[in-house]
Structure formats: C-alpha cells, structure tokens
Amino acid sequence: MLSVRATETYVKSEEFLMRYLSACDQDPYCQLLNQDGMVNLGTAVNVLCKDIIFEKLNQPGLFRYHAELQSYYGLTGTKELRETLAGFLTRYFSKGIEIQPTNLRVVNGVSSGLEALGWCLCDPGDVVIVPVPTYGRFYADLEERVQATVVNVNLTGENDFDLNLDVLKEEMEKWILKGKNVRALILCNPHNPLGQVFSRETVKSVLELCAEYNVHIIADEIYAMSVHGEEATFNSVLSFYEEEVPSSRHIHFLWGMSKDFGLAGLRTGFIHSFNKDVLKALDGMSFFTSVSSHIQQICVELLRDELWLDNVYFPANRTRLKEAFNLVKAAFDKLNIRMVPGCAGLFCWLDLSRFLDEQSTSSEMELFQRFFEEGKVYIVPGTEFACSEPGWFRIVFTVERTVLVEGLNRINKILEEIEKMNTLEITAL
Amino acid sequence: MLSRRATNTYLKSEEFLMKSFMKCYADPYCQQTNQDGMVNLGTAINQLCEDIISEKLNETGIFEHQPSWQHYFGLNGTPDFLQTLADFLTRKFTNDEDPISKENIRVVNGVSSSLEALAWSLCDPGDIILTALPTYSRFFADMQERVEAKVIGVHLSDEDDFELRPELFEQEILLRKEKGEVVRGILLCNPHNPLGKVYSRDLVMEFIDLCTKYDLHLLVDEVYALSVFDSTPFTSILSIPREEIPNPNLIHFLWGLSKDFGLAGFRTGVIHTYNKDLLKSLDGMSIFTSLPAHIQQVSVKLLGDQRWIDDVYIPTNHARLRESLQLVKTMLGDLNLRFIRPSAGLFCWIDFSAYLKKSTKEEEIAMFERLFEKGKVYIVPGTEFGCIKPGWFRIIFTVNPDVLKEGLRRIKEILISST
C-alpha cells in the first residue's frame, strides 16, 4: 500500500525519542492536577526561562503583519533575518569574525537542516561518522529519508568519553578501505549527551583531520549559548578564520532557536556554509524546508535585541541552568553516582551501571522500563544514544523545579530499591 | 564535492518557476520608483485582497504566545488547528454533509512539502505518478527532486480545449504496465492549474473508479478550491461520501493557505487521508515537515471566523478575481486570442500561437524571452508546463490592477511587434 521505504521506516517502527515524548505528553505530571502523571526528564526542552520568553513574545507589536510577508520571499531566509542573524553570530559565536548574511540559510528546524545537509552531501549508502554516545536522532535525521549510513565511533567511559582523534582516523580509514564514501562527520558541540564543550585545539584538530580525508564537518552547535560552567569556553567552528583551517568549504554549521531559547516551537534552524554549491542546493530545495516569514520576523525581534539578550535573557538562562545542574549534581553525588563533568546543555550523563542486573544492553533497557512504567519517570537509556557501555543514562534538568525534584525522587526511589535488593542478595550469599 | 543527486538536481540546473520569481523579485516594477522593473504575471500569488488580509492579521490579539507552544507541540497539527480544519473543511468543502474528522488531517510546511511527503510515502524511487499536461510544473520538482518518484505527464489535446479524459490515463497505465513499470498513483489538480477548469462530480468519480480499478493512489490537489469565482459548482474529493469510495485508503486530499487566502508566507499545507499507514508515515517524518504552533494558532483564528470568511473575504475575493479577469479580456480582446475560460484560480491560459513565426517550442521560448528580457514582463510559457502544442502561455491576473494593466500593455506591445 505504501512504498517499501515508508513501510520499513515509519510504519514498522517508531523513532524512540518521538515515541516517548508522545507517551509523556499523553499523561504529563502536574503537581496539582495529575500527580500520577509521567515526569519527562528525557526530552531536551528548556522551560527554565518560560516567564521571560512569555513576556517577550507577548510584547505588543511583536507580530506586525504587512503584505510583503504574504508571499514567497522568505523561502531561504528573509534578508532581515539573515542580516540580524549574521550580526548575532558575529557577536556571540565567531569572536568578531564577520559572518556574511549570504552564507546563511534559514530552515524549518535543525532536524530539517541536518536532513537537508545530509541529502546534499551524501548519496544513499554514503557514510557519516559520529562519535558515540551521541544524540539519538542523528540516525533518524540522516538515515530515514536521506539513507546515508551513520557509523559509530565508540568513545570510552573510562576517560569520560573524551574525543579520540586516532580512533576517528582509524574509523575513516576502515570505511575507505571497504570502498565506502566517507562523506561527513558530525561534531556536536556543546556535546549531547555528554554536556561538554570541546577545546579549541580539539575542534581545530577535527577540522584538520576531516579536511585531510575530504570529509565534511556537520557542526551542530545547537547548545552554544547554553554553557553554564564557569570555567568553560565554547569554541564555535565560526570562530576560525577561513585561512586558519585547511578547507572552509567542508565546514557546515547548524544552530537554531530550539534549545538556547527553548523555542523548539518556532521550528527555526540556521545553516552557515562557505560552500557555494551547498548553498545553491539548499536554495533549490527551499520549498521543502521553508519557514513562515512571520516567524522569521519574530526571530529578528529576539535576536537583535542586544539589551534584552545581554541584560535579561542570557544571564537569567545561565544562572538558572547552573542552579538546576547543581541540584542534580548534588543529588547524584550523594548517591555516589558518577556523572561526566558537564558544563553545557540541558542534561547530564550518568553512570547507573552498578544498578544493572548484568552489564548488558537488555539489562539497561529493563532499568529504563522500570523507571518508565513503575517510576513514571522518563530518562533516556544510553543504548538509544549508541553508547557502547551499558548503564549510562541522560537526565534533562531544565524542567520546572518541582517537576525536577519529583523526577529525581522517583529515580532515587527505584535506585534505592535496587540497592536494597542487591544488599539483601549479598547478605544472603 | 556534493552528492551526485544534489549535483544533478540542484547544481546543474535551476527550477524554472523559482528562478523566474527570484529574478523578478530582484527588480520589481513599481509605478513610482522603478518603472523599468519586471512585471511579474508569472508567479501565482493572489495580491487582490492584501488589504483585507492585512486588516485581519493586524487585529489585536490575533497573534499570541502561550508557554506550551514553546516546545515540540503540534508538529503536524496542534489540536486546535486540526479541529478548526476539520470544521472548516466540513463546512466549506463538503457543504456540511460529510463530517471530516481531525484524526485524518495532518499539517505540513506548505503544499510543496505535502506533495514531497506523499510522494516519498507512496512511491519508491522510480515509481510513477501520472498527471495531466499541461500542468503546474512544480509537481515534477516536488515529487522528483529529493524523493525520486517519476512524474509522467499525460498530454491533453488543445483540439478539445484540453479536456480531461480518464481514458487517456488508462491508456498510459496499460502502456507502462506492459513495460513492467510501476504506476503508483494519479495526481489530479482540481481546480486545474493552469487551465482554471473545475471538474464535475462525475469526472471526479471516474478518476476514483480508474484508481480503484488499477489499485492506484489518487492525490487531489485542491489549492484553488475556494477561488472558484463563477457559478460552476465545485466538487471536492472530500464531498464524496466514504461509502461511495470503494477503497478510501487510496484517496488523499491536499490544500493550503497559499492560494485561497494568498498566505503563501504562512507555509501551511493540509493533507487529509483515511489511510492509517500514510498517517503514520506522515507522523514519523513530522519533524522534517513541521510548522510552528504560533502560525497554526493564527490560522485557527483566521479560519475560525466564519462570518469574516463567508461575508467579507470570499465574496470580495471572488468579485476582485472576476474584475481582474475582465481586465485581461478587455485589454487583450482585440488581439482575438484563443483562451480557455477559467472558472477558478489566479490565471488564464491563452494561446499566442498566432503570433509565433512558426508553431514550435523554440519560437515559443523565443517569445517568452522577448517578453521577459525586452518587454520586462514575466508570464509562463506553456512548454514549461508540458503543453503539447507550442504557443500557450499562463497569465496571472491577481496583481494590483495598475500593475496588471502595465503588464498587459507590455505583453500586447511585444506580441504586436512580433508580427
């Protein structure tokens, strides 16, 4: 009835993150009205500044309709938004290097941007490399309709899943030997799910390695403005001069409104590329990735208000991220649960392996199910993020404080029960 | 450097309608400030009711923000919008006779995106979708560029005014089957672009029967449904009761705000289907085709205002469409051009072949280029729409009347100087 590809991709199965978001949305926890509901600490949404965003978006005159907005003129990004965005990126991302509006494109979400770039760079079966653990939807975005093959490069928990360039290089060579086209590498910085930022040297090394192998970099920097660690410095790919890197034509930057502004609802993502062919291809497909010109106008209002950004929004967001992160860290430190030192993003990455029956994927999924069904709390199991070591979980902390506390209590309860059982077993031996 | 598919699809050439639109956009005619600019009578945009739409959309409170809309909410249709659409489609497309359920509706970011999503879901690469020629040319782009369905045109004849004949389709289906090719569906555009025709209920039923017979999907693009400006009754596919359709899983309806409301800037497409697998497929890819909740909620207010739609917008739009069409007839009348009388849409389909040196594609394109480069007026040549006979052009008449007059004047000048 449907095509084979649609049947295999969407009828026979459902992507994990979407499925569980949906499930939580059917029965959401509410302290007052639905105490038995699901606590969602799995979907990466930032509600911490919803009051500030609410005030901003309900400003009178924010949505001003004029006839020009009616037609097809913003398909690849309105001139106003590209100019405003260029200014914004120059100010906050590129450490002063002038970003050109002509190298920017607007698409309907970063997922859509990833899909579009994947289609431009890869023919079906071409290889995209991603260090894992990684955000689980990279597979969906690059494989579902694009049909690239995303391959994992395993990082190890022993050294906090540090990015190992030798391992990356080995993997590229392995696939090239197999006769495959290694077309791109995904660099997620700040990293999801680790919550870390890469040093400038590391970013540069990755750019150099990729250039050497003629591999494009898809730099997903969606959490760039969500760095909460005091000591942490974020290095965008945009902060390297074209002359500093071996091949600027290989670097494609993604960002959007979804995480740093908690405005996934605006469905707006941005691509920057120096590569004229990529830009031309994106233009060609812009009917499929277009954003309403009205929404673009709203983004202009948000991104150009430097006073609001510098004095209200960013400071508040950073402070609240830090507070929430500290709360979670304290909770898990108390339980002696190891966390990869996080300094950015909306989540932290925890090692719950000692609570597994056995060190296996199925055991980890059992623990996930137990959290979900029994505990009514949703956190993402590392398997879904292609982690090669069982037992890691991602916890999102950017929910309402009461919800976070409830969620942590529910997790704690399950862990305590397991600990008690383990103790009993040991005693029984 | 890029993938082969991107290179072949987007680097080696540029889609005609988009390319022409961009050129006009870069140098637009303005009576006051740019008299040498391009008059765009090629892109199907309805500007006739900009004033009414502007007034509506600048009403206090039309745009708002609610906290829940910040997040992944209503990617393929907020509950409010789906319900509003269900009510709206029931009222305006089925005459309140066939309740449309919101369960069977999905929203995507534009009708082009809808066509792409449907083509991907229903066709594997190389599977065929048939459509009548002449046709809106972006059907080819939308279903072939990224998702690689194969759109095959079925030529209608200018000898019978491009009558839509199901038997021509049946011939093509049998021909393809004999070759071992897979035909997956038929795309019907009703009201028709570029002909402006509105098809009878009987004809719509014939296509349903044809698709049932060969187990083909029937995609019905009704983007001009509310732009029927004469008294021809319009039969939406949604108004055919489910019981009268042998296999409802084959029938898929498309609509959007771009033409009937002139709101292409909203990027809003609507799909209706009974096919549960198709709905599941659309849900699975919804993050790629998503629409912001805020725009959906503005649309809720727009489409929910029955009084405004029935008493203000639609009557005014229809009256202005008629007036603009009349202007075309008046200004080009003395050239005695053959044209297909449109009942709907934003355009008319006119035969300039009497002004071609020879009845060939090359001469038609030469005429197009004279109009574009020398006349600085853009109208779409029939070749781009796959018309079998050279010389036909599509003229958009839904621009400001002064701009329309200027455009028609330029067209006339070029035509006359061609003899």
PDB file of N, CA and C in Angstrom, chain A residues 9-16 18-20 22, chain B residues 280:
ATOM      1  N   THR A   9      10.466   2.330   7.247  1.00  0.00           N
ATOM      2  CA  THR A   9      10.956   3.404   8.114  1.00  0.00           C
ATOM      3  C   THR A   9       9.942   3.856   9.146  1.00  0.00           C
ATOM      4  N   TYR A  10       8.691   4.042   8.708  1.00  0.00           N
ATOM      5  CA  TYR A  10       7.737   4.672   9.607  1.00  0.00           C
ATOM      6  C   TYR A  10       6.545   3.825  10.034  1.00  0.00           C
ATOM      7  N   VAL A  11       6.229   2.798   9.234  1.00  0.00           N
ATOM      8  CA  VAL A  11       5.061   2.004   9.621  1.00  0.00           C
ATOM      9  C   VAL A  11       5.463   0.896  10.575  1.00  0.00           C
ATOM     10  N   LYS A  12       6.613   0.278  10.286  1.00  0.00           N
ATOM     11  CA  LYS A  12       7.028  -0.855  11.114  1.00  0.00           C
ATOM     12  C   LYS A  12       7.620  -0.424  12.453  1.00  0.00           C
ATOM     13  N   SER A  13       8.078   0.798  12.541  1.00  0.00           N
ATOM     14  CA  SER A  13       8.666   1.186  13.822  1.00  0.00           C
ATOM     15  C   SER A  13       8.484   2.673  14.066  1.00  0.00           C
ATOM     16  N   GLU A  14       8.786   3.067  15.277  1.00  0.00           N
ATOM     17  CA  GLU A  14       8.651   4.469  15.654  1.00  0.00           C
ATOM     18  C   GLU A  14       9.937   4.906  16.322  1.00  0.00           C
ATOM     19  N   GLU A  15      10.448   6.042  15.921  1.00  0.00           N
ATOM     20  CA  GLU A  15      11.698   6.521  16.498  1.00  0.00           C
ATOM     21  C   GLU A  15      11.523   6.749  18.001  1.00  0.00           C
ATOM     22  N   PHE A  16      12.539   6.340  18.739  1.00  0.00           N
ATOM     23  CA  PHE A  16      12.460   6.277  20.204  1.00  0.00           C
ATOM     24  C   PHE A  16      12.107   7.607  20.868  1.00  0.00           C
ATOM     25  N   MET A  18      10.837  10.338  19.777  1.00  0.00           N
ATOM     26  CA  MET A  18       9.500  10.848  19.418  1.00  0.00           C
ATOM     27  C   MET A  18       8.431  10.030  20.137  1.00  0.00           C
ATOM     28  N   ARG A  19       8.642   8.716  20.168  1.00  0.00           N
ATOM     29  CA  ARG A  19       7.646   7.834  20.785  1.00  0.00           C
ATOM     30  C   ARG A  19       7.458   8.155  22.248  1.00  0.00           C
ATOM     31  N   TYR A  20       8.558   8.336  22.952  1.00  0.00           N
ATOM     32  CA  TYR A  20       8.424   8.545  24.393  1.00  0.00           C
ATOM     33  C   TYR A  20       8.007   9.961  24.752  1.00  0.00           C
ATOM     34  N   SER A  22       5.824  11.572  22.952  1.00  0.00           N
ATOM     35  CA  SER A  22       4.379  11.423  22.741  1.00  0.00           C
ATOM     36  C   SER A  22       3.718  10.784  23.945  1.00  0.00           C
TER      37      SER A  22
ATOM     38  N   LYS B 280       0.573   7.416   9.630  1.00  0.00           N
ATOM     39  CA  LYS B 280       1.700   7.021  10.471  1.00  0.00           C
ATOM     40  C   LYS B 280       3.015   7.486   9.849  1.00  0.00           C
TER      41      LYS B 280
END
